[in-house]
Amino acid sequence: MFLSGEIGAELVQGQDLLVDNGFVYMRTTKGLQRVDIIYRRVTTTLLTPLYSDLTPCSVFLGLIDAYKRGNVTVVNAPGTGVADDKSVYAFVPDMIRYYLSEEPLSSGQCGNIPVPTA
């Protein structure tokens, strides 16, 4: 919850969302608010119709449709689970060098981050 507040993002669960006509909306006390970007924390398996009986909320099925239509951006899109695996984090600097031909802005080593002095 701390991180979502720091970046100005809403922290919601499946029952807080609904999909209507290919668009994703968040239920709020002031009515529906359109959602443009989602950082998903649900496995891709739960987003497929074959496993829909495992999900407590059908919004996940509509999410795939909205995503395919280009009406919502899913930061960690279905099928990109390897990028969300924390064991891969150590290799991110090498991936940046290889795929982007750039040096990473951060070392990725939390213990070696210089502490600014006042």
mmCIF file of C-alpha atoms in Angstrom:
data_model
loop_
_atom_site.group_PDB
_atom_site.id
_atom_site.type_symbol
_atom_site.label_atom_id
_atom_site.label_comp_id
_atom_site.label_asym_id
_atom_site.label_seq_id
_atom_site.Cartn_x
_atom_site.Cartn_y
_atom_site.Cartn_z
ATOM 1 C CA MET A 1 0.000 0.000 0.000
ATOM 2 C CA PHE A 2 2.873 2.371 0.723
ATOM 3 C CA LEU A 3 4.247 2.141 -2.809
ATOM 4 C CA SER A 4 0.866 2.697 -4.458
ATOM 5 C CA GLY A 5 0.430 5.871 -2.402
ATOM 6 C CA GLU A 6 3.907 7.109 -3.258
ATOM 7 C CA ILE A 7 3.364 6.799 -7.001
ATOM 8 C CA GLY A 8 -0.244 7.997 -6.970
ATOM 9 C CA ALA A 9 -1.668 4.649 -8.050
ATOM 10 C CA GLU A 10 -4.780 2.900 -6.814
ATOM 11 C CA LEU A 11 -4.421 -0.476 -5.125
ATOM 12 C CA VAL A 12 -7.429 -2.572 -6.137
ATOM 13 C CA GLN A 13 -8.634 -6.149 -6.238
ATOM 14 C CA GLY A 14 -10.594 -7.913 -8.964
ATOM 15 C CA GLN A 15 -13.956 -7.086 -7.432
ATOM 16 C CA ASP A 16 -13.035 -3.370 -7.586
ATOM 17 C CA LEU A 17 -12.836 -3.532 -11.389
ATOM 18 C CA LEU A 18 -15.345 -4.119 -14.134
ATOM 19 C CA VAL A 19 -15.086 -4.386 -17.884
ATOM 20 C CA ASP A 20 -17.752 -2.800 -20.053
ATOM 21 C CA ASN A 21 -17.697 -2.689 -23.839
ATOM 22 C CA GLY A 22 -13.979 -3.486 -23.932
ATOM 23 C CA PHE A 23 -12.920 -0.863 -21.383
ATOM 24 C CA VAL A 24 -11.771 -1.422 -17.795
ATOM 25 C CA TYR A 25 -13.302 0.666 -15.010
ATOM 26 C CA MET A 26 -12.596 0.973 -11.291
ATOM 27 C CA ARG A 27 -15.497 1.285 -8.880
ATOM 28 C CA THR A 28 -15.062 4.347 -6.649
ATOM 29 C CA THR A 29 -17.287 6.167 -4.180
ATOM 30 C CA LYS A 30 -17.803 8.797 -6.893
ATOM 31 C CA GLY A 31 -18.781 6.294 -9.598
ATOM 32 C CA LEU A 32 -16.816 4.492 -12.270
ATOM 33 C CA GLN A 33 -13.360 5.698 -13.258
ATOM 34 C CA ARG A 34 -11.729 4.439 -16.450
ATOM 35 C CA VAL A 35 -8.491 2.501 -15.971
ATOM 36 C CA ASP A 36 -5.694 3.027 -18.490
ATOM 37 C CA ILE A 37 -2.827 1.043 -16.949
ATOM 38 C CA ILE A 38 -2.787 -2.121 -14.846
ATOM 39 C CA TYR A 39 0.086 -3.739 -12.997
ATOM 40 C CA ARG A 40 -1.212 -7.266 -12.682
ATOM 41 C CA ARG A 41 -0.466 -9.573 -9.755
ATOM 42 C CA VAL A 42 -2.531 -12.534 -10.979
ATOM 43 C CA THR A 43 -1.036 -15.482 -12.813
ATOM 44 C CA THR A 44 -1.720 -15.683 -16.543
ATOM 45 C CA THR A 45 -3.410 -19.059 -15.997
ATOM 46 C CA LEU A 46 -6.228 -17.357 -14.095
ATOM 47 C CA LEU A 47 -6.817 -14.997 -17.028
ATOM 48 C CA THR A 48 -7.698 -17.727 -19.528
ATOM 49 C CA PRO A 49 -11.279 -18.921 -20.193
ATOM 50 C CA LEU A 50 -10.223 -22.533 -19.595
ATOM 51 C CA TYR A 51 -9.561 -21.736 -15.940
ATOM 52 C CA SER A 52 -12.288 -19.130 -15.443
ATOM 53 C CA ASP A 53 -13.989 -21.258 -12.791
ATOM 54 C CA LEU A 54 -10.922 -20.729 -10.579
ATOM 55 C CA THR A 55 -11.335 -16.953 -10.500
ATOM 56 C CA PRO A 56 -13.630 -15.280 -7.992
ATOM 57 C CA CYS A 57 -14.341 -12.516 -10.482
ATOM 58 C CA SER A 58 -15.049 -12.602 -14.220
ATOM 59 C CA VAL A 59 -13.312 -9.247 -14.739
ATOM 60 C CA PHE A 60 -10.107 -11.115 -15.540
ATOM 61 C CA LEU A 61 -11.644 -12.569 -18.695
ATOM 62 C CA GLY A 62 -12.774 -9.111 -19.815
ATOM 63 C CA LEU A 63 -9.317 -7.760 -19.034
ATOM 64 C CA ILE A 64 -7.796 -9.929 -21.755
ATOM 65 C CA ASP A 65 -10.369 -8.620 -24.241
ATOM 66 C CA ALA A 66 -9.727 -4.987 -23.261
ATOM 67 C CA TYR A 67 -5.971 -5.616 -23.489
ATOM 68 C CA LYS A 68 -6.256 -7.176 -26.959
ATOM 69 C CA ARG A 69 -8.361 -4.216 -28.140
ATOM 70 C CA GLY A 70 -5.664 -1.827 -26.928
ATOM 71 C CA ASN A 71 -8.005 -0.138 -24.437
ATOM 72 C CA VAL A 72 -5.830 -0.847 -21.403
ATOM 73 C CA THR A 73 -2.089 -1.253 -20.984
ATOM 74 C CA VAL A 74 -0.974 -4.147 -18.814
ATOM 75 C CA VAL A 75 2.510 -3.344 -17.560
ATOM 76 C CA ASN A 76 3.381 -6.982 -16.977
ATOM 77 C CA ALA A 77 1.288 -8.368 -19.808
ATOM 78 C CA PRO A 78 0.182 -12.002 -19.972
ATOM 79 C CA GLY A 79 3.054 -14.188 -21.093
ATOM 80 C CA THR A 80 5.767 -11.989 -19.594
ATOM 81 C CA GLY A 81 5.992 -13.812 -16.277
ATOM 82 C CA VAL A 82 9.708 -14.441 -16.609
ATOM 83 C CA ALA A 83 10.314 -10.700 -16.354
ATOM 84 C CA ASP A 84 8.418 -10.629 -13.064
ATOM 85 C CA ASP A 85 10.459 -13.443 -11.544
ATOM 86 C CA LYS A 86 12.715 -11.925 -8.906
ATOM 87 C CA SER A 87 15.466 -14.425 -9.704
ATOM 88 C CA VAL A 88 15.885 -12.623 -13.053
ATOM 89 C CA TYR A 89 16.512 -9.207 -11.447
ATOM 90 C CA ALA A 90 20.247 -9.853 -11.127
ATOM 91 C CA PHE A 91 20.467 -10.198 -14.920
ATOM 92 C CA VAL A 92 18.566 -6.997 -15.787
ATOM 93 C CA PRO A 93 21.717 -4.841 -16.163
ATOM 94 C CA ASP A 94 23.116 -7.369 -18.667
ATOM 95 C CA MET A 95 19.774 -7.445 -20.524
ATOM 96 C CA ILE A 96 19.797 -3.652 -20.782
ATOM 97 C CA ARG A 97 23.303 -3.721 -22.228
ATOM 98 C CA TYR A 98 22.443 -6.512 -24.685
ATOM 99 C CA TYR A 99 19.005 -5.390 -25.917
ATOM 100 C CA LEU A 100 19.308 -1.608 -25.611
ATOM 101 C CA SER A 101 23.062 -1.155 -26.071
ATOM 102 C CA GLU A 102 22.987 1.206 -23.087
ATOM 103 C CA GLU A 103 24.440 1.260 -19.626
ATOM 104 C CA PRO A 104 21.867 0.781 -16.849
ATOM 105 C CA LEU A 105 21.007 3.865 -14.807
ATOM 106 C CA SER A 106 21.076 1.823 -11.604
ATOM 107 C CA SER A 107 23.456 -0.940 -10.612
ATOM 108 C CA GLY A 108 20.605 -3.072 -9.319
ATOM 109 C CA GLN A 109 22.646 -3.729 -6.195
ATOM 110 C CA CYS A 110 20.743 -2.174 -3.319
ATOM 111 C CA GLY A 111 23.654 -2.540 -0.941
ATOM 112 C CA ASN A 112 25.931 -0.402 -3.126
ATOM 113 C CA ILE A 113 23.673 2.595 -3.686
ATOM 114 C CA PRO A 114 25.469 5.753 -2.582
ATOM 115 C CA VAL A 115 23.688 7.652 0.165
ATOM 116 C CA PRO A 116 23.411 11.387 -0.566
ATOM 117 C CA THR A 117 24.871 13.680 2.041
ATOM 118 C CA ALA A 118 23.185 16.919 3.033
#
